[in-house]
CSV table of C-alpha atoms in Angstrom, one decimal:
chain,number,residue,atom,x,y,z
A,7,MET,CA,3.2,2.2,-25.4
A,8,GLU,CA,1.9,3.3,-28.8
A,9,TYR,CA,-0.8,5.5,-27.1
A,10,ASP,CA,1.5,7.3,-24.7
A,11,PRO,CA,2.6,10.9,-25.3
A,12,LYS,CA,5.4,11.3,-27.8
A,13,VAL,CA,7.6,13.1,-25.3
A,14,PRO,CA,10.5,11.7,-23.5
A,15,THR,CA,9.7,10.0,-20.1
A,16,TYR,CA,11.6,9.9,-16.9
A,17,GLN,CA,14.2,7.1,-16.7
A,18,THR,CA,15.9,5.4,-13.8
A,19,SER,CA,19.2,5.9,-15.5
A,20,ASP,CA,19.0,9.7,-15.3
A,21,PRO,CA,20.9,11.0,-12.2
A,22,THR,CA,19.1,14.3,-12.3
A,23,SER,CA,15.8,12.6,-11.8
A,24,PHE,CA,13.8,11.3,-8.8
A,25,ALA,CA,13.6,8.1,-10.7
A,26,HIS,CA,17.3,7.5,-10.2
A,27,LYS,CA,16.9,7.8,-6.5
A,28,SER,CA,13.8,5.7,-6.4
A,29,ALA,CA,15.4,2.8,-8.1
A,30,ARG,CA,18.4,2.7,-6.0
A,31,GLU,CA,17.1,3.8,-2.5
A,32,ARG,CA,13.3,3.8,-2.2
A,33,TRP,CA,12.5,0.5,-3.9
A,34,PRO,CA,14.8,-1.7,-1.9
A,35,ALA,CA,13.7,0.0,1.3
A,36,ILE,CA,10.1,-0.8,0.3
A,37,ILE,CA,10.8,-4.4,-0.4
A,38,THR,CA,12.6,-4.7,2.9
A,39,GLY,CA,9.6,-3.4,4.7
A,40,ALA,CA,7.4,-6.1,3.0
A,41,ILE,CA,10.0,-8.8,3.9
A,42,ASP,CA,9.8,-7.6,7.5
A,43,ASP,CA,6.0,-7.5,7.6
A,44,VAL,CA,5.7,-11.1,6.2
A,45,HIS,CA,8.3,-12.3,8.6
A,46,ARG,CA,6.4,-10.8,11.6
A,47,THR,CA,3.3,-12.6,10.5
A,48,VAL,CA,5.1,-15.9,10.0
A,49,SER,CA,6.5,-15.7,13.4
A,50,LYS,CA,3.0,-15.6,14.9
A,51,LEU,CA,1.6,-18.6,12.9
A,52,PRO,CA,1.0,-21.8,14.9
A,53,ASP,CA,3.4,-24.7,14.1
A,54,SER,CA,0.4,-26.7,13.2
A,55,ASP,CA,-0.3,-24.4,10.1
A,56,LYS,CA,2.5,-25.9,8.2
A,57,ASP,CA,1.4,-25.1,4.7
A,58,ALA,CA,1.0,-21.3,5.5
A,59,LEU,CA,4.4,-21.3,7.4
A,60,ALA,CA,6.2,-22.9,4.4
A,61,GLU,CA,4.5,-20.6,2.0
A,62,GLY,CA,5.2,-17.5,4.1
A,63,LYS,CA,8.9,-18.5,4.3
A,64,SER,CA,9.0,-19.0,0.5
A,65,ILE,CA,7.4,-15.5,-0.1
A,66,ILE,CA,10.1,-14.0,2.2
A,67,SER,CA,12.8,-15.8,0.2
A,68,THR,CA,11.3,-14.6,-3.2
A,69,LEU,CA,11.0,-11.0,-2.0
A,70,GLY,CA,14.7,-11.2,-0.9
A,71,SER,CA,15.6,-12.3,-4.5
A,72,LEU,CA,13.6,-9.4,-5.9
A,73,LYS,CA,15.5,-7.0,-3.6
A,74,TYR,CA,18.8,-8.6,-4.9
A,75,GLU,CA,17.7,-8.1,-8.5
A,76,LEU,CA,16.9,-4.4,-7.8
A,77,GLN,CA,20.3,-3.7,-6.1
A,78,HIS,CA,22.3,-5.5,-8.7
A,79,ASN,CA,20.6,-4.1,-11.7
A,80,ARG,CA,19.4,-7.4,-13.2
A,81,LYS,CA,17.0,-7.6,-16.1
A,82,LEU,CA,13.2,-7.3,-15.4
A,83,SER,CA,11.9,-10.8,-15.8
A,84,PRO,CA,8.5,-11.9,-16.9
A,85,ILE,CA,5.6,-11.8,-14.3
A,86,PRO,CA,4.3,-15.3,-13.5
A,87,ASP,CA,0.7,-15.8,-14.8
A,88,ASP,CA,-1.7,-15.6,-11.8
A,89,GLY,CA,-4.8,-15.8,-14.0
A,90,TYR,CA,-5.4,-12.0,-14.4
A,91,PRO,CA,-5.3,-10.8,-18.1
A,92,ASP,CA,-3.1,-7.7,-17.2
A,93,VAL,CA,-0.1,-10.1,-16.7
A,94,GLU,CA,0.0,-10.6,-20.5
A,95,GLY,CA,0.0,-7.0,-21.1
A,96,TYR,CA,2.9,-6.4,-18.7
A,97,ASN,CA,4.9,-9.2,-20.1
A,98,GLN,CA,4.3,-8.1,-23.8
A,99,GLU,CA,5.5,-4.6,-22.9
A,100,LEU,CA,8.4,-5.9,-21.0
A,101,ALA,CA,9.6,-7.8,-24.1
A,102,ALA,CA,9.0,-4.8,-26.3
A,103,ARG,CA,11.4,-2.8,-24.1
A,104,GLY,CA,14.3,-5.1,-24.3
A,105,PRO,CA,13.8,-6.4,-21.6
A,106,PRO,CA,15.5,-3.5,-19.6
A,107,THR,CA,17.4,-3.5,-16.4
A,108,TRP,CA,16.2,-1.9,-13.1
A,109,HIS,CA,18.7,1.0,-13.4
A,110,ASN,CA,18.0,1.8,-17.0
A,111,VAL,CA,14.2,1.7,-17.6
A,112,GLU,CA,11.1,4.1,-17.8
A,113,TRP,CA,10.4,4.9,-14.3
A,114,LEU,CA,6.6,4.7,-14.5
A,115,PHE,CA,6.5,1.3,-16.2
A,116,ALA,CA,9.2,-0.2,-13.8
A,117,GLU,CA,7.4,1.1,-10.7
A,118,CYS,CA,4.1,-0.3,-11.7
A,119,TYR,CA,5.8,-3.6,-12.7
A,120,LEU,CA,7.4,-3.8,-9.3
A,121,TYR,CA,4.1,-3.7,-7.4
A,122,ARG,CA,2.4,-6.0,-9.8
A,123,ARG,CA,5.2,-8.5,-9.5
A,124,VAL,CA,5.0,-8.4,-5.6
A,125,ALA,CA,1.2,-8.9,-5.9
A,126,THR,CA,1.7,-12.0,-7.8
A,127,LEU,CA,3.6,-13.7,-4.9
A,128,PHE,CA,0.3,-13.6,-3.0
A,129,SER,CA,-2.3,-14.1,-5.8
A,130,THR,CA,-0.5,-17.3,-6.8
A,131,ALA,CA,-0.3,-18.7,-3.2
A,132,GLN,CA,-1.8,-22.0,-2.6
A,133,THR,CA,-3.2,-21.2,0.9
A,134,ARG,CA,-6.1,-18.8,1.3
A,135,PHE,CA,-4.2,-17.1,4.2
A,136,TRP,CA,-1.6,-15.7,1.9
A,137,ARG,CA,-3.8,-15.1,-1.2
A,138,ASP,CA,-5.8,-12.5,0.8
A,139,TYR,CA,-2.7,-10.9,2.3
A,140,ASP,CA,-1.7,-7.3,2.0
A,141,PRO,CA,2.0,-6.9,3.1
A,142,PHE,CA,1.4,-3.1,3.5
A,143,TYR,CA,-1.8,-3.3,5.5
A,144,ARG,CA,-0.1,-3.2,8.9
A,145,GLN,CA,1.8,0.0,8.0
A,146,LYS,CA,-1.2,1.7,6.6
A,147,MET,CA,-3.3,1.2,9.8
A,148,GLU,CA,-0.3,2.1,12.1
A,149,THR,CA,0.2,5.3,10.2
A,150,PHE,CA,-3.6,6.1,10.5
A,151,LYS,CA,-3.3,5.6,14.3
A,152,SER,CA,-0.4,8.1,14.3
A,153,SER,CA,-2.7,10.6,12.6
A,154,ARG,CA,-4.9,10.9,15.7
A,155,PRO,CA,-4.5,14.6,16.3
A,156,ALA,CA,-5.5,15.5,12.9
A,157,VAL,CA,-8.3,13.0,12.9
A,158,LEU,CA,-9.8,14.4,16.1
A,159,GLU,CA,-9.5,18.0,14.8
A,160,LEU,CA,-11.2,17.2,11.5
A,161,ALA,CA,-13.9,15.0,13.2
A,162,ALA,CA,-15.0,17.9,15.4
A,163,GLU,CA,-15.0,20.4,12.5
A,164,TYR,CA,-17.0,18.0,10.2
A,165,ARG,CA,-19.6,17.3,12.8
A,166,ALA,CA,-20.1,21.1,13.4
A,167,ILE,CA,-20.3,21.7,9.6
A,168,MET,CA,-23.0,19.0,9.3
A,169,ALA,CA,-25.0,20.4,12.1
A,170,ARG,CA,-24.9,23.8,10.4
A,171,ILE,CA,-26.0,22.3,7.2
A,172,GLN,CA,-28.9,20.3,8.7
A,173,SER,CA,-30.1,23.4,10.6
A,174,SER,CA,-30.0,25.6,7.5
A,175,LYS,CA,-33.1,25.9,5.3
A,176,ALA,CA,-30.9,26.3,2.2
A,177,HIS,CA,-29.0,23.1,3.3
A,178,ALA,CA,-25.8,25.3,3.0
A,179,PRO,CA,-23.0,25.8,5.5
A,180,VAL,CA,-23.5,29.6,5.9
A,181,ALA,CA,-23.4,31.8,8.9
A,182,ALA,CA,-26.6,32.5,10.7
A,183,GLY,CA,-28.5,35.5,9.3
A,184,VAL,CA,-26.8,35.4,5.8
A,185,THR,CA,-29.6,35.5,3.3
A,186,ASP,CA,-28.0,37.4,0.2
A,187,ALA,CA,-27.7,34.8,-2.5
A,188,ARG,CA,-24.2,36.1,-3.5
A,189,GLN,CA,-23.0,35.8,0.1
A,190,ILE,CA,-24.4,32.3,0.3
A,191,GLU,CA,-22.5,31.3,-2.9
A,192,ASP,CA,-19.3,32.9,-1.6
A,193,ALA,CA,-19.6,31.1,1.7
A,194,GLU,CA,-20.3,27.8,-0.1
A,195,ARG,CA,-17.2,28.3,-2.4
A,196,LEU,CA,-14.9,29.1,0.6
A,197,LEU,CA,-15.9,25.9,2.4
A,198,PHE,CA,-15.7,23.8,-0.8
A,199,VAL,CA,-12.0,25.2,-1.3
A,200,GLU,CA,-11.2,24.4,2.5
A,201,MET,CA,-12.5,20.9,2.1
A,202,ALA,CA,-10.8,20.2,-1.1
A,203,GLU,CA,-7.4,21.6,0.3
A,204,ILE,CA,-7.8,19.3,3.3
A,205,CYS,CA,-8.2,16.5,0.7
A,206,LEU,CA,-5.1,17.8,-1.1
A,207,TRP,CA,-2.8,17.9,1.8
A,208,GLY,CA,-4.0,14.6,3.2
A,209,ASN,CA,-1.6,13.1,0.4
A,210,ALA,CA,1.4,14.3,2.4
A,211,THR,CA,1.8,11.1,4.1
A,212,ASP,CA,2.4,8.8,1.2
A,213,LEU,CA,4.0,5.8,2.7
A,214,SER,CA,5.7,4.8,-0.6
A,215,LEU,CA,7.8,8.0,-0.4
A,216,LEU,CA,8.0,8.5,3.3
A,217,THR,CA,9.3,5.1,4.2
A,218,SER,CA,10.8,6.1,7.6
A,219,LEU,CA,8.0,8.4,8.8
A,220,THR,CA,8.1,9.0,12.6
A,221,TYR,CA,5.1,9.9,14.8
A,222,GLU,CA,6.4,13.5,15.1
A,223,ASP,CA,6.8,13.7,11.4
A,224,ILE,CA,3.2,12.9,10.9
A,225,GLN,CA,2.0,15.5,13.3
A,226,LYS,CA,3.9,18.2,11.4
A,227,LEU,CA,2.2,17.2,8.1
A,228,GLN,CA,-1.3,17.2,9.3
A,229,GLY,CA,-3.7,19.5,11.1
A,230,SER,CA,-5.1,23.0,10.3
A,231,GLY,CA,-1.8,24.8,11.2
A,232,ALA,CA,0.2,22.7,8.6
A,233,ARG,CA,-2.5,23.4,6.0
A,234,LYS,CA,-2.5,27.0,6.6
A,235,GLU,CA,1.2,27.2,6.2
A,236,ALA,CA,1.1,25.2,3.0
A,237,GLU,CA,-1.4,27.4,1.3
A,238,LYS,CA,1.2,29.6,-0.3
A,239,ASN,CA,2.8,26.4,-1.8
A,240,VAL,CA,-0.1,25.8,-4.1
A,241,LEU,CA,1.4,26.8,-7.3
A,242,VAL,CA,-1.7,26.5,-9.5
A,243,ASN,CA,-5.2,26.5,-7.9
A,244,ASP,CA,-8.3,25.8,-10.1
A,245,LEU,CA,-10.6,24.9,-7.2
A,246,GLY,CA,-12.9,27.8,-8.1
A,247,ARG,CA,-13.5,26.4,-11.6
A,248,ALA,CA,-14.3,23.0,-10.1
A,249,PHE,CA,-16.8,24.6,-7.7
A,250,GLN,CA,-18.6,26.6,-10.4
A,251,VAL,CA,-19.2,23.3,-12.4
A,252,LEU,CA,-20.8,21.6,-9.3
A,253,HIS,CA,-22.7,24.7,-8.1
A,254,ALA,CA,-24.2,25.3,-11.5
A,255,ALA,CA,-25.4,21.7,-11.8
A,256,HIS,CA,-27.0,21.9,-8.3
A,257,ARG,CA,-28.5,25.4,-9.0
A,258,ALA,CA,-30.0,23.9,-12.3
A,259,GLY,CA,-31.6,21.2,-10.3
A,260,LYS,CA,-29.9,18.4,-12.3
A,261,GLY,CA,-31.3,15.2,-11.0
A,262,ARG,CA,-28.2,13.1,-10.8
A,263,ARG,CA,-24.9,15.0,-9.8
A,264,ARG,CA,-22.2,12.3,-9.5
A,265,VAL,CA,-18.6,13.0,-8.4
A,266,ASP,CA,-15.9,10.5,-8.7
A,267,ILE,CA,-12.6,10.3,-6.7
A,268,VAL,CA,-9.8,8.1,-8.1
A,269,LEU,CA,-8.3,7.4,-4.7
A,270,ASP,CA,-4.7,7.4,-3.8
A,271,ASN,CA,-3.5,6.5,-0.2
A,272,ALA,CA,-5.2,4.7,2.6
A,273,GLY,CA,-5.4,5.8,6.3
A,274,PHE,CA,-5.5,9.6,6.9
A,275,GLU,CA,-5.8,10.4,3.2
A,276,LEU,CA,-8.8,8.1,2.7
A,277,PHE,CA,-10.3,9.8,5.9
A,278,VAL,CA,-10.0,13.2,4.4
A,279,ASP,CA,-11.4,11.9,1.1
A,280,LEU,CA,-14.4,10.7,2.9
A,281,VAL,CA,-14.6,14.1,4.6
A,282,LEU,CA,-14.9,15.8,1.1
A,283,ALA,CA,-17.3,13.1,0.0
A,284,GLY,CA,-19.6,13.4,2.9
A,285,TYR,CA,-19.5,17.3,2.6
A,286,LEU,CA,-20.4,17.1,-1.2
A,287,LEU,CA,-23.4,14.9,-0.5
A,288,ALA,CA,-24.6,16.8,2.5
A,289,THR,CA,-24.7,20.1,0.6
A,290,GLY,CA,-26.2,18.7,-2.6
A,291,LEU,CA,-23.1,19.4,-4.7
A,292,ALA,CA,-23.2,15.8,-5.3
A,293,THR,CA,-26.0,13.2,-5.2
A,294,GLU,CA,-23.6,10.3,-5.3
A,295,VAL,CA,-19.9,9.8,-4.9
A,296,VAL,CA,-18.1,6.9,-6.5
A,297,LEU,CA,-14.7,6.1,-5.0
A,298,HIS,CA,-12.2,4.2,-7.2
A,299,PRO,CA,-9.7,2.0,-5.1
A,300,LYS,CA,-7.1,-0.3,-6.5
A,301,ASP,CA,-7.9,-4.0,-6.3
A,302,ILE,CA,-4.4,-5.3,-5.3
A,303,PRO,CA,-1.9,-3.8,-2.9
A,304,TRP,CA,-0.2,-1.0,-4.8
A,305,PHE,CA,2.6,1.6,-4.1
A,306,VAL,CA,2.6,0.7,-0.4
A,307,SER,CA,-0.3,2.7,0.8
A,308,ASP,CA,-2.8,3.0,-2.0
A,309,VAL,CA,-6.5,2.1,-1.1
A,310,VAL,CA,-7.8,-1.3,-1.7
A,311,PRO,CA,-11.5,-2.2,-0.6
A,312,LYS,CA,-10.3,-3.7,2.6
A,313,ASP,CA,-8.8,-0.5,3.6
A,314,PHE,CA,-12.2,1.2,3.5
A,315,GLN,CA,-13.7,-1.4,5.7
A,316,ALA,CA,-10.8,-1.3,8.2
A,317,LEU,CA,-11.1,2.5,8.3
A,318,LEU,CA,-14.8,2.3,9.2
A,319,GLN,CA,-14.2,-0.5,11.7
A,320,ALA,CA,-11.5,1.6,13.5
A,321,MET,CA,-13.9,4.5,13.7
A,322,ALA,CA,-16.8,2.3,14.9
A,323,ASP,CA,-14.9,1.9,18.2
A,324,PRO,CA,-12.3,4.7,18.3
A,325,LYS,CA,-11.4,4.2,22.0
A,326,ALA,CA,-10.4,0.6,21.2
A,327,PHE,CA,-8.4,1.7,18.2
A,328,TYR,CA,-6.8,4.8,19.5
A,329,GLU,CA,-6.2,3.9,23.1
A,330,LYS,CA,-4.5,0.6,22.3
A,331,LYS,CA,-0.7,1.0,22.1
A,332,ASN,CA,-0.1,-1.7,19.6
A,333,ASN,CA,-1.8,-2.8,16.4
A,334,PRO,CA,-4.5,-5.2,17.4
A,335,ASP,CA,-2.8,-8.1,15.6
A,336,ASP,CA,0.8,-7.0,16.6
A,337,ASP,CA,2.1,-7.7,20.1
A,338,ASP,CA,5.8,-7.5,19.2
A,339,ASN,CA,6.3,-4.6,21.7
A,340,ALA,CA,4.0,-6.1,24.4
A,341,GLY,CA,5.4,-5.4,27.9
A,342,LYS,CA,7.9,-2.8,26.7
A,343,THR,CA,7.8,0.6,28.3
A,344,SER,CA,9.7,2.6,25.8
A,345,SER,CA,6.9,5.0,25.3
A,346,PRO,CA,3.8,5.8,27.4
A,347,PRO,CA,0.3,4.4,26.4
A,348,PRO,CA,-1.8,6.7,24.4
A,349,ALA,CA,-3.9,9.2,26.3
A,350,PRO,CA,-7.6,8.1,26.6
A,351,LEU,CA,-10.1,9.9,24.2
A,352,SER,CA,-12.6,12.1,25.8
A,353,ASP,CA,-16.2,11.2,25.5
A,354,GLU,CA,-16.7,14.1,23.1
A,355,GLU,CA,-13.7,13.0,20.9
A,356,ALA,CA,-15.0,9.4,20.7
A,357,ALA,CA,-18.5,10.7,19.9
A,358,ASN,CA,-17.3,12.9,17.1
A,359,ILE,CA,-15.5,10.0,15.5
A,360,GLN,CA,-18.5,7.8,15.8
A,361,PHE,CA,-20.7,10.4,14.2
A,362,LEU,CA,-18.5,10.3,11.2
A,363,PHE,CA,-18.7,6.4,11.3
A,364,ASP,CA,-22.5,6.5,11.4
A,365,HIS,CA,-22.8,9.3,8.7
A,366,TRP,CA,-20.5,7.5,6.2
A,367,SER,CA,-21.9,4.0,6.9
A,368,HIS,CA,-25.4,5.4,6.2
A,369,LEU,CA,-24.2,7.0,3.0
A,370,HIS,CA,-22.6,3.8,1.9
A,371,SER,CA,-25.6,1.6,2.8
A,372,GLU,CA,-27.9,4.0,0.9
A,373,GLY,CA,-25.8,3.7,-2.3
A,374,LYS,CA,-24.7,7.3,-2.2
A,375,LEU,CA,-21.1,6.4,-1.3
A,376,ILE,CA,-19.9,3.8,-3.7
A,377,LEU,CA,-16.7,1.7,-4.1
A,378,ARG,CA,-16.0,0.8,-7.7
A,379,PRO,CA,-12.5,-1.0,-8.2
A,380,ASN,CA,-11.2,-1.5,-11.8
A,381,ARG,CA,-8.2,-3.5,-12.9
A,382,PHE,CA,-7.1,-0.6,-15.1
A,383,TRP,CA,-5.9,1.5,-12.2
A,384,THR,CA,-3.0,-1.1,-11.7
A,385,HIS,CA,-2.0,-1.4,-15.4
A,386,ALA,CA,1.4,-0.3,-16.5
A,387,GLY,CA,1.6,3.0,-18.2
A,388,SER,CA,-0.4,6.2,-18.5
A,389,PHE,CA,-3.9,7.2,-18.6
A,390,TRP,CA,-3.4,8.1,-22.1
A,391,ARG,CA,-4.0,4.5,-22.8
A,392,MET,CA,-7.5,4.5,-21.1
A,393,PRO,CA,-9.8,5.1,-24.2
A,394,HIS,CA,-8.0,2.1,-26.0
A,395,VAL,CA,-7.5,-0.2,-23.1
A,396,ALA,CA,-10.4,0.5,-20.9
A,397,PRO,CA,-13.2,2.1,-23.1
A,398,GLY,CA,-15.9,1.0,-20.7
A,399,LEU,CA,-14.2,2.9,-17.8
A,400,VAL,CA,-14.1,6.1,-20.0
A,401,GLU,CA,-17.8,5.8,-20.8
A,402,ASP,CA,-18.6,5.4,-17.0
A,403,LEU,CA,-16.6,8.4,-16.1
A,404,LYS,CA,-18.4,10.5,-18.7
A,405,GLU,CA,-21.5,10.1,-16.4
A,406,SER,CA,-19.7,12.1,-13.7
A,407,GLU,CA,-20.0,15.8,-13.2
A,408,LEU,CA,-16.4,15.9,-11.9
A,409,VAL,CA,-13.6,13.2,-11.6
A,410,ILE,CA,-11.1,14.0,-9.0
A,411,PHE,CA,-7.7,12.3,-9.4
A,412,LYS,CA,-5.9,12.2,-6.1
A,413,GLY,CA,-2.1,12.2,-5.6
A,414,ASP,CA,1.2,12.1,-7.3
A,415,LEU,CA,0.9,8.7,-9.1
A,416,ASN,CA,-2.4,9.6,-10.7
A,417,TYR,CA,-0.9,12.9,-11.8
A,418,ARG,CA,2.0,11.1,-13.3
A,419,LYS,CA,-0.3,8.8,-15.2
A,420,LEU,CA,-2.5,11.7,-16.4
A,421,THR,CA,0.4,13.3,-17.9
A,422,GLY,CA,2.2,10.2,-19.1
A,423,ASP,CA,5.0,10.9,-16.6
A,424,ALA,CA,6.7,12.7,-19.5
A,425,ALA,CA,9.4,15.5,-19.4
A,426,TRP,CA,6.9,18.2,-20.7
A,427,PRO,CA,8.1,21.8,-20.4
A,428,ALA,CA,6.7,23.1,-17.1
A,429,THR,CA,4.6,25.7,-18.9
A,430,THR,CA,2.7,23.1,-21.0
A,431,PRO,CA,-1.0,23.6,-20.5
A,432,PHE,CA,-2.5,20.8,-18.3
A,433,THR,CA,-5.2,20.2,-20.9
A,434,GLU,CA,-2.6,19.4,-23.4
A,435,ALA,CA,-0.4,17.1,-21.1
A,436,ILE,CA,-3.5,14.9,-20.2
A,437,GLY,CA,-4.0,14.2,-23.9
A,438,PRO,CA,-7.2,12.1,-24.6
A,439,LEU,CA,-8.7,12.9,-21.1
A,440,GLY,CA,-8.5,16.6,-22.0
A,441,PRO,CA,-10.7,18.9,-24.1
A,442,SER,CA,-13.7,17.1,-25.9
A,443,SER,CA,-13.1,13.9,-23.9
A,444,GLY,CA,-16.5,14.1,-22.3
A,445,ILE,CA,-14.7,14.0,-18.8
A,446,ARG,CA,-14.1,16.8,-16.4
A,447,VAL,CA,-10.8,16.3,-14.7
A,448,LEU,CA,-9.6,17.8,-11.4
A,449,ALA,CA,-6.1,16.8,-10.3
A,450,LEU,CA,-5.3,17.2,-6.6
A,451,ARG,CA,-1.5,16.6,-6.3
A,452,THR,CA,1.2,17.3,-3.9
A,453,CYS,CA,4.5,17.2,-6.0
A,454,LYS,CA,6.6,14.1,-5.4
A,455,ALA,CA,8.0,13.4,-8.8
A,456,ASP,CA,9.7,15.3,-11.6
A,457,VAL,CA,6.8,15.9,-14.0
A,458,VAL,CA,5.0,19.2,-13.6
A,459,VAL,CA,2.8,21.1,-16.1
A,460,GLY,CA,0.6,24.2,-16.2
A,461,LEU,CA,3.0,26.5,-14.4
A,462,PRO,CA,3.2,30.3,-15.2
A,463,GLU,CA,6.2,31.3,-17.1
A,464,GLY,CA,9.3,31.5,-14.9
A,465,LYS,CA,7.8,29.7,-11.9
A,466,ASP,CA,9.7,26.6,-12.4
A,467,GLU,CA,13.0,28.5,-12.7
A,468,GLU,CA,12.0,30.5,-9.5
A,469,THR,CA,11.2,27.5,-7.5
A,470,ARG,CA,14.4,25.7,-8.5
A,471,GLY,CA,16.4,28.8,-7.3
A,472,MET,CA,15.0,28.4,-3.8
A,473,GLU,CA,16.9,26.4,-1.1
A,474,GLY,CA,16.7,22.7,-2.0
A,475,GLY,CA,15.0,23.5,-5.2
A,476,GLY,CA,17.8,22.0,-7.5
A,477,GLY,CA,19.4,25.2,-8.7
A,478,ASP,CA,21.6,24.7,-11.7
A,479,SER,CA,22.0,20.9,-11.1
A,480,GLY,CA,19.5,19.9,-13.9
A,481,ALA,CA,17.2,18.3,-11.2
A,482,ARG,CA,13.8,19.6,-10.3
A,483,MET,CA,14.4,18.9,-6.7
A,484,TRP,CA,11.7,21.1,-5.4
A,485,ALA,CA,9.1,18.7,-6.9
A,486,TRP,CA,10.3,15.7,-5.0
A,487,SER,CA,9.4,16.6,-1.4
A,488,GLY,CA,5.6,17.0,-1.3
A,489,LYS,CA,6.0,20.6,-0.1
A,490,TRP,CA,4.6,22.1,-3.3
A,491,ALA,CA,1.2,21.3,-4.9
A,492,VAL,CA,-0.9,21.9,-7.9
A,493,VAL,CA,-4.6,21.8,-8.3
A,494,GLN,CA,-5.6,21.7,-12.0
A,495,PHE,CA,-8.8,21.4,-13.9
A,496,SER,CA,-9.8,20.4,-17.5
A,497,ASP,CA,-13.4,20.7,-18.6
A,498,GLY,CA,-13.8,17.9,-21.2
A,499,LYS,CA,-17.5,18.6,-21.5
A,500,ALA,CA,-17.1,22.2,-22.7
């Protein structure tokens, strides 16, 4: 806590904040989803597997107790020791805070604590079956399956772009006949912006926020039409500055041009993160891309290494994945006819997805697309603590040309989830990761929490005044829905 910004943070006790709604509505619904998931798995275990059955029922009971604590505003209790050193840090901070109750606590700390405590139920399990279990995995894969139209659209576009790059002597995705250096750079910049904005809006399907997402809802949030419509809702857009950094390194012939992506959600968002990574590598804007997943299930849909493998496995045989009505390990709805089976993929659609599988698998096997988990990403508190708590991680990130932080939670952690004035410069709000840090930061964030910085004078007030924006209520409601976005850059190497 001592290294966090000295600015008031958002509290679950504040009725004008999204923290208040989260603690009372979202978190109990998320725990209910985890209970249902474990129950579905327990119901399929054979009677002969008595240890796993008994342990699964115990996990369900403990999750139910946690939900009761949440709903009845009990004190946050110490996390049981599961052998990982971060437990001590959580419990020390918990004691220093009071301990607090669920409805009167700093939002960021309590939300991280919630998922860390859930993870402990599985990491302390005696059976191997539950120690490796992700209660959100099924939901992540079902949502990726629901993203089929956008996946097919992007797969075709990506394959066409790769063909243009490979056929270009300049290894650049430019139109045939364009030879002017300025025109080439403009074309490269425009495509970089398009790829990054695809990556930005992929965050719209955050399962920790959209807990009752329907198939129709997902279709509305994805695809080129939705992205085009959303362009006007990017309140700050520093993508041009980020492109100039990568383009300059490429043009100078720098031998190692590394880009890091601190991941957010699995499923469709991970898919578009890989679209961006593959594009950067194909054009030479990067020579390697390091992906930073979480190493425990986190905020429902955040990427863990297993999700990367599951995504590639689904894409290796897209017909089997997309043409099967139910999740491969879920036959709850077998025999029901409430909805028609998915339409078959065309041979071309399947080939496009398999092209991406082959391309990304090859990049991964060559060591150009790297997964690098770090326990720090699931610590409590803000990234202001990184230089003191994880100095090795800071030194590693300094090796990168650009570190892209995806999504709302990473933005909250970058800014300390503090109630900064909306006009506070982004470089100030990210503290020790800002100027002179040695790290170039690019935040791609669709807004789903109160904190927002770097806005022009009057923009917050203007947006509050729009329908659903919060008006004079004191709540920054416009920043809760994911409709608005910011893309903000800080050059810590300048």
